[in-house]
Short mmCIF file of C-alpha atoms and ligand atoms in Angstrom, two decimals:
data_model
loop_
_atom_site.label_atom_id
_atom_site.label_comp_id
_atom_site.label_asym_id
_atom_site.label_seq_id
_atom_site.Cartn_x
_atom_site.Cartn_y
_atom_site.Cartn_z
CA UNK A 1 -22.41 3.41 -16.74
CA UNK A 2 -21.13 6.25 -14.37
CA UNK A 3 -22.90 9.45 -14.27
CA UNK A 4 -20.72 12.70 -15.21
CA UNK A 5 -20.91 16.03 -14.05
CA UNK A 6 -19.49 18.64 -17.17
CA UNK A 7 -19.00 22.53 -16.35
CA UNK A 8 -19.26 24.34 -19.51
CA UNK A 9 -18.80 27.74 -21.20
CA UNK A 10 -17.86 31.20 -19.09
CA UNK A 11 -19.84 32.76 -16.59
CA UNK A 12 -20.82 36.36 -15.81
CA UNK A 13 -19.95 38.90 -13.13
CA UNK A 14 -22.49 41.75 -13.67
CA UNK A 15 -21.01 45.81 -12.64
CA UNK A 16 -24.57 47.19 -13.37
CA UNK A 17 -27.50 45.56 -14.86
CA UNK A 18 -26.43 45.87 -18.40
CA UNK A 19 -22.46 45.42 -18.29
CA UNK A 20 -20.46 42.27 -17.18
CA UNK A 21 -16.93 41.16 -16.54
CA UNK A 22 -16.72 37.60 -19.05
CA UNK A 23 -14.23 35.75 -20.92
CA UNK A 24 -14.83 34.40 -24.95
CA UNK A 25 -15.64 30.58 -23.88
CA UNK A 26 -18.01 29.73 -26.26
CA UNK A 27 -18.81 25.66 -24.08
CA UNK A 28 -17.75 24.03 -27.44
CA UNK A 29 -14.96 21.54 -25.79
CA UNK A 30 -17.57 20.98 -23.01
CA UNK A 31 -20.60 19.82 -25.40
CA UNK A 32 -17.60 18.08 -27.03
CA UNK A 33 -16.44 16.41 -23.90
CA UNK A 34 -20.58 15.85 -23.28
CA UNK A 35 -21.34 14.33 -26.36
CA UNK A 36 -17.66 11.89 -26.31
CA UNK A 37 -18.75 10.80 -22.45
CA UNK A 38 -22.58 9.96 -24.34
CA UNK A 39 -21.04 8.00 -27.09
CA UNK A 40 -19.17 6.20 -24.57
CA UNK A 41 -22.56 4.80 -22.89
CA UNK A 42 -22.47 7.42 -19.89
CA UNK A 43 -25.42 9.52 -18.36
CA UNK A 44 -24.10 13.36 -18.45
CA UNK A 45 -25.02 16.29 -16.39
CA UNK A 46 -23.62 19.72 -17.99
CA UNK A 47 -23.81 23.03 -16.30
CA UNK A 48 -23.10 25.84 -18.19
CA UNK A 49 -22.46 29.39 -18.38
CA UNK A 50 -24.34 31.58 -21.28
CA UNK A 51 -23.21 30.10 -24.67
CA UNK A 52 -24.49 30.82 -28.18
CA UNK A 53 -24.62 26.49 -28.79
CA UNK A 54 -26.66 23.71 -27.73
CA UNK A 55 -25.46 20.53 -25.65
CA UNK A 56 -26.46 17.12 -26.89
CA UNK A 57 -30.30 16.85 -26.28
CA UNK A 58 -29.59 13.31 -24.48
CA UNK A 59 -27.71 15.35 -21.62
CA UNK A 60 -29.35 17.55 -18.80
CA UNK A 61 -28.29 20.68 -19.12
CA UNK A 62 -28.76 23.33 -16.22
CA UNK A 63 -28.03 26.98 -17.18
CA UNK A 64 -25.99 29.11 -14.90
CA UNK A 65 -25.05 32.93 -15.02
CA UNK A 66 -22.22 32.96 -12.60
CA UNK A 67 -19.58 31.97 -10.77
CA UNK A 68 -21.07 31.32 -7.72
CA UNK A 69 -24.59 29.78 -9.41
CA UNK A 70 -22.18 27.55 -11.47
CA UNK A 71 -20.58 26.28 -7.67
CA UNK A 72 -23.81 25.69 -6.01
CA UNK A 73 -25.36 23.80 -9.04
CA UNK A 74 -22.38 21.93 -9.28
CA UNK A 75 -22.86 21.35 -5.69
CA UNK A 76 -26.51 20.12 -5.58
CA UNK A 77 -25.45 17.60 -8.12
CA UNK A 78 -22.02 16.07 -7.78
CA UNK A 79 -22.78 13.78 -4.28
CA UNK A 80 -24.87 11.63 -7.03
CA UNK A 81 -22.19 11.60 -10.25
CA UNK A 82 -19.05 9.53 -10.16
CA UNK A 83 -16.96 12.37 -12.00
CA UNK A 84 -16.24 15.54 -13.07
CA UNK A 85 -14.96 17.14 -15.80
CA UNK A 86 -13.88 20.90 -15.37
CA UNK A 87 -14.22 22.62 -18.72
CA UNK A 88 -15.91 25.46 -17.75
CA UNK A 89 -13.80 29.16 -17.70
CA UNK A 90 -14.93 30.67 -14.84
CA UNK A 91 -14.74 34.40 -13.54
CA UNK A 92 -12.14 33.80 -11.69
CA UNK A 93 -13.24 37.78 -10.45
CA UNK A 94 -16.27 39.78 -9.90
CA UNK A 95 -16.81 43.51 -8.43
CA UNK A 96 -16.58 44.19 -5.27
CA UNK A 97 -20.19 46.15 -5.76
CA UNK A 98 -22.75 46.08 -8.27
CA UNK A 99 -24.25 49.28 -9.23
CA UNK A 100 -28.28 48.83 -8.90
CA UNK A 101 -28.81 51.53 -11.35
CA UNK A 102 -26.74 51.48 -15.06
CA UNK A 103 -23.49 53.41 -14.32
CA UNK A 104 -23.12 57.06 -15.99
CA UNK A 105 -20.13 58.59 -16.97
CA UNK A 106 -18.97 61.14 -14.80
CA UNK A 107 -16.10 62.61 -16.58
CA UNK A 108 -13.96 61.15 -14.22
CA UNK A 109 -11.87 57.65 -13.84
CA UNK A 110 -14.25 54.96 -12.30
CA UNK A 111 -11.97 52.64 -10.21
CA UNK A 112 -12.90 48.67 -9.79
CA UNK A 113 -12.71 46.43 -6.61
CA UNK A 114 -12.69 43.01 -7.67
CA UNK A 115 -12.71 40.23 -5.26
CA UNK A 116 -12.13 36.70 -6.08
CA UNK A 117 -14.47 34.14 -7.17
CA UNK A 118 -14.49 30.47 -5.37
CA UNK A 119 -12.42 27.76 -7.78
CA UNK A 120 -15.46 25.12 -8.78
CA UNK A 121 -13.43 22.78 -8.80
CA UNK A 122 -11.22 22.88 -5.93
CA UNK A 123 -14.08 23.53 -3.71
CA UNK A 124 -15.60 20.22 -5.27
CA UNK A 125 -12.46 17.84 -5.25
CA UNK A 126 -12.64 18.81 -1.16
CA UNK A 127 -15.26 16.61 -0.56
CA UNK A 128 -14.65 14.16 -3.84
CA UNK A 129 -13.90 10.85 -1.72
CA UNK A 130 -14.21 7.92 -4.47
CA UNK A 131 -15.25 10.33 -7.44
CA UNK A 132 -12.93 11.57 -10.00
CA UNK A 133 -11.97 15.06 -10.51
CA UNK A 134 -10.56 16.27 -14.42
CA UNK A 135 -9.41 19.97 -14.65
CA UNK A 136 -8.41 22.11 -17.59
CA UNK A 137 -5.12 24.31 -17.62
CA UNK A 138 -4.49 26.81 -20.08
CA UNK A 139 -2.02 28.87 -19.64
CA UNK A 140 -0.04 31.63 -21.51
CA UNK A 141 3.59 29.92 -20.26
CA UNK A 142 5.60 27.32 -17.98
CA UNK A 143 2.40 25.37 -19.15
CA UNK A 144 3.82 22.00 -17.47
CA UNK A 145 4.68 23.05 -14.65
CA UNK A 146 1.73 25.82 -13.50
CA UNK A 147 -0.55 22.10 -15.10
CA UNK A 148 1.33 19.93 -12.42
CA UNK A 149 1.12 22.77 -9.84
CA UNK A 150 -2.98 23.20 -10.54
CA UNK A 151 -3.51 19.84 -10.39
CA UNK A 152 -2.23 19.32 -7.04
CA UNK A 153 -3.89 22.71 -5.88
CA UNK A 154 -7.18 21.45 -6.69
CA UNK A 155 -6.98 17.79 -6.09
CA UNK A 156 -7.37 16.72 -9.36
CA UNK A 157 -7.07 12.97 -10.96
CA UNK A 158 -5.97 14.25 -14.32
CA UNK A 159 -5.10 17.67 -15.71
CA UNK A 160 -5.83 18.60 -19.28
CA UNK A 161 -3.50 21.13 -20.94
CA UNK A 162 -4.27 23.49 -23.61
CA UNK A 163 -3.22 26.76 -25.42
CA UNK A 164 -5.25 30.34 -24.90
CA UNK A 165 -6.04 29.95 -29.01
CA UNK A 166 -8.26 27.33 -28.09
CA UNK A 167 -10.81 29.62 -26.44
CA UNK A 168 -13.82 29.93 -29.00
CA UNK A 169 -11.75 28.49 -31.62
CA UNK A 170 -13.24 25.09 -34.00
CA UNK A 171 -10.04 22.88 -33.17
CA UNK A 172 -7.52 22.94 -30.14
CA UNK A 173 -4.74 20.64 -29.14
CA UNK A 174 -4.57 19.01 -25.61
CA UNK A 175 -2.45 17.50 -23.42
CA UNK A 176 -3.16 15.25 -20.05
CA UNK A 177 -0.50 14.65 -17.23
CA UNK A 178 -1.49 12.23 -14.40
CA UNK A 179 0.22 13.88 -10.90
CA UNK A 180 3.35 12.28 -11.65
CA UNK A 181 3.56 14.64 -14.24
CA UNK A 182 3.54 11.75 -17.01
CA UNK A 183 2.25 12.21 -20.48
CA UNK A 184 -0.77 9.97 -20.76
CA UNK A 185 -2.06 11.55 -24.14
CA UNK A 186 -1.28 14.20 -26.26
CA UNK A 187 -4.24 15.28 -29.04
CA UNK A 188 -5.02 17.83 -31.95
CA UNK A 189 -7.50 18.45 -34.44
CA UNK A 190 -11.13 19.44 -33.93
CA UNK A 191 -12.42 19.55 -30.47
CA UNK A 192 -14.44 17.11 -30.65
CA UNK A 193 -11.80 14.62 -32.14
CA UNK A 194 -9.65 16.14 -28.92
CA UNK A 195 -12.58 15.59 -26.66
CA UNK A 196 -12.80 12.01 -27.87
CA UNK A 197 -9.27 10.79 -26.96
CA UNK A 198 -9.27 13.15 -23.48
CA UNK A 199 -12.59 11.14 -23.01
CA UNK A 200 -10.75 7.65 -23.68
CA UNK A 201 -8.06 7.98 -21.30
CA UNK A 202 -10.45 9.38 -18.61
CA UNK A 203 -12.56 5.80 -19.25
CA UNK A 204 -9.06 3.93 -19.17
CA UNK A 205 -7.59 5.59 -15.95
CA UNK A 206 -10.52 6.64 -13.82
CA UNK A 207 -13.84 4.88 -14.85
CA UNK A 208 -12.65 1.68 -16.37
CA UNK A 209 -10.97 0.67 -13.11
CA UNK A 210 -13.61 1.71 -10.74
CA UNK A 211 -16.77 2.78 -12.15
CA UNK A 212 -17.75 -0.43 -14.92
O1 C5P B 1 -6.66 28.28 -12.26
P1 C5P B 1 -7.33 28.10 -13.59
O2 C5P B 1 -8.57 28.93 -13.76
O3 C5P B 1 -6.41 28.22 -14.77
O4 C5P B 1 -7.77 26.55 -13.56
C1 C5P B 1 -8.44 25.98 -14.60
C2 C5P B 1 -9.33 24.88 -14.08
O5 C5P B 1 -10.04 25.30 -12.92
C3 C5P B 1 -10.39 24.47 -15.07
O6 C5P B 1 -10.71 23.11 -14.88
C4 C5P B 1 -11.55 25.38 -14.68
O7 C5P B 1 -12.78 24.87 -15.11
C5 C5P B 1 -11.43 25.39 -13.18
N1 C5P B 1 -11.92 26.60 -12.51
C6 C5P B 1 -13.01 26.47 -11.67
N2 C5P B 1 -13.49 27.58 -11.01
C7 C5P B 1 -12.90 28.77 -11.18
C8 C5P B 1 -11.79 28.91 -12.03
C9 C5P B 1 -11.31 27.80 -12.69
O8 C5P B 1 -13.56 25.37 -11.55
N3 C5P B 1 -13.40 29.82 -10.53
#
């Protein structure tokens, strides 16, 4: 059995204390990807961003807000998992400043600083050693290639490709390339049918081998 480390949904990036910078992940392919990695006998550890769903009861699940919570949760648990699975959509951005006070209009444009977020999981697969890292690409074009090129960026084992019409959508179709660019599996339908067959070549190429 390994032990598998899931980030899930979006995070937040607050402006003021009522508005946010987000993105429409509604954490569906990562209770998906949760519940296949379950079925399949392994202990799961999800942490996710706000979502409107809940995660298979038989996982832990430790609730994040943003980008940065999400990195050091991640952090306090991955020394003790053998994997992780990078489903989560990040802010990739969040304002320079945060107004203390709810922001008024002013009659006037209100220009926005935003600085970058840190990658989860880049900043994880640094310091992977034996573990396995899984991202998720989804990108509007030159899919392959900007898959191949994130997957060496952030170290990963296996990159999973899919389309922007799978964000808070019921089905999806997916793709994962190994970093010789190779096909290794190519799925559609519902996520969870998706999430099953990601799941079994992730068991046939980076647990089976090592981790049973
Ligand atoms: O670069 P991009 O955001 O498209 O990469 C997608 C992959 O990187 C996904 O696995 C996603 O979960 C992960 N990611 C991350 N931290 C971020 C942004 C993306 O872990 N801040």
């Amino acid at each position: 059995m390994s032990r598998i480390l899931i980030t899930s949904g979006p995070t937040r990036q607050y402006l003021d204390p009522v508005r946010y910078l987000t993105n429409a992940s509604s954490g569906r392919m990562g209770r998906a990807l949760a519940e296949a990695a379950l079925q399949h006998g392994h202990e799961v550890i999800v942490v996710s961003g706000p979502v409107a769903l809940t995660y298979p009861p038989r996982a832990r699940v430790i609730p994040v807000v943003t980008t940065d919570e999400m990195l050091q949760a991640c952090q306090a648990e991955f020394s003790s998992c053998d994997g992780m699975i990078g489903v989560a959509a990040p802010c990739d951005y969040r304002p320079a400043q945060v107004e203390p006070q709810k922001m008024h209009k002013a009659g006037v444009p209100r220009p926005l600083t935003l600085l970058e977020t840190p990658d989860i999981v880049a900043t994880l697969a640094l310091t992977k050693g034996t573990r396995w890292v899984v991202g998720f690409a989804l990108d509007t074009e030159d899919h392959r290639f900007r898959a191949l090129a994130k997957l060496e960026q952030k170290r990963c084992d296996l990159m999973v490709m899919n389309e922007p019409t799978a964000i808070d959508a019921e089905c999806t179709s997916a793709v994962v390339i190994d970093p010789e660019g190779q096909v290794l599996e190519s799925a559609s339908g519902t996520k969870e049918v998706v999430a099953d067959a990601i799941f079994v070549v992730i068991k046939q190429y980076l647990i089976g081998p090592r981790g049973q």
